[in-house]
Amino acid sequence: MENRAQGFKRKMKTRHLVMLSLGGVIGTGLFLSSGYTIHQAGPFGTILAYLIGALVVYLVMLCLGELSVHMPETGSFHSYAAKFIGPGTGYTVGWLYWLTWTVALGSEFTAAGLMMQRWFPSISVWIWSAVFAALIFFFNALSVRFFAESEFWFSLVKVIAIVAFIVIGAGAIVGFIPLGHSEPAPFFSNISNSGLFPNGAFAILMTMLAVNFAFSGTELIGVAAGETENPSTSIPKAIRTTLVRLILFYVGTIVVLSALLPSQSAGVLESPFVAVLGRIGIPYAADLMNFVIITAILSAANSGLYASSRMLWSLADKQTISPIFAKVTDRGVPINAMICSMLGGGLALLSSIIAPGTVYIVLVSVSGLAVVIVWMSISAAQFLFRRQYLREGNDVKDLAYRTPLYPVVPIASFLLCLASCIGIAFDPTQRIALYCGIPFIAFCYGSYYLTQYMKKRGKDYVESTEAESH
């Protein structure tokens, strides 16, 4: 355990923590696939789905807040799951979360390379993917402070772009900013014309999964807890501000997109943002948005490499995988864990080219389901932690940050996450997540208990031979 004492540096401030969390969340989900969600559930249904999604995330964050303020650890939630649910669950949660971000790395580098094709059609996507991968590795490998600072500026570009988009869009909706081709101001006719639930209320349950995945990344606040200055004040503040901003950004964006784009055409468009800015007649709108989307993708990759390397370090620190991954440089960076996570991202990238219909679809499905399972483990761990805390004769008032309305909050967040997992079974395109996810989870549990059994056998053998020699 000496690594923790000499290794990680508490260099992150609240502003870094908030931007890290936003950086993980505001990615391609908002910029590219929001049009698909509107197409599926209709404008009103989409707004409702995002509000429900925000509620689920908020409840999970309230649970994580209590745990990470009381026990600020790097790569936290697998430690909480191991301590309060069971060591096998902790091990499985660690690997699921690592897989989530490693697969994301592969798809983000490809996406960034594809977006560069707009300006440099003659340069192959591979070259760009490699350049971006090297850049992100460099940002993470220098120091925690450098990583946090680069993520802060990456995220800031996205936040400014979204705020500007909402302001310009709102102006166009009410007629302050004239639309191109002298079109009249639409106000909210697009939203009211398409009815409350054009494809039925059940479509909301289908989109809920996409919405949950869109919000994944908020839990990075917990991963970074061990490298944060004053976690008892920084973490609660980051949780509050992140959620308020998420709701404003996501719901504000969806309202603007829905009002300015008919939902029939929303799903077909490559980026709904470009279409809206084009309608308003903003010059170079597509190029501007292309730049913002590349920044968004790189920011999500930056957060992803950070999260996956910290999770691997944490598994090694708990002595459940090789101690090689627990090695930390003088600047407080778990370099071996980072190299392994980057290689995992490279393999995910290769599988997306070589076997997109088999290996890659399995990876994406498992990683999508993994986020929701990680959230369930956070809710369950907080529920069990509080029970144990009180059983030991402690007073709730002594907790620096308390999850309100206990036990309602952890139970509600657990059940809402469970409902979205059950929803997967009814969607033929997402059902594969259960078919691949459940065996993967069983494999993690099996490998944990098998390695522990082998370790114990080895230890017993050594002890018995020593006894005989005496």
Short mmCIF file of C-alpha atoms in Angstrom, two decimals, residues 13 45 63 102 105 143 187 192 203 233 257 339 341 375 401 428 443 456:
data_model
loop_
_atom_site.label_atom_id
_atom_site.label_comp_id
_atom_site.label_asym_id
_atom_site.label_seq_id
_atom_site.Cartn_x
_atom_site.Cartn_y
_atom_site.Cartn_z
CA LYS A 13 -9.30 21.61 -7.85
CA GLY A 45 -40.55 12.17 -25.33
CA CYS A 63 -24.92 7.89 -3.20
CA THR A 102 -11.17 1.26 -23.23
CA LEU A 105 -11.15 5.08 -26.59
CA SER A 143 1.32 14.79 -14.71
CA PHE A 187 -41.70 29.26 -32.12
CA SER A 192 -46.56 20.73 -30.62
CA ALA A 203 -40.33 4.48 -27.14
CA THR A 233 -15.76 20.35 -0.11
CA LEU A 257 -33.02 21.08 -31.91
CA ILE A 339 0.03 1.86 -21.49
CA SER A 341 -5.38 0.84 -21.29
CA TRP A 375 -24.20 2.70 -11.13
CA TYR A 401 -21.58 14.51 3.30
CA PRO A 428 -33.91 -6.36 -30.55
CA PHE A 443 -16.46 -14.95 -16.37
CA LYS A 456 -4.71 -20.00 -1.18
#
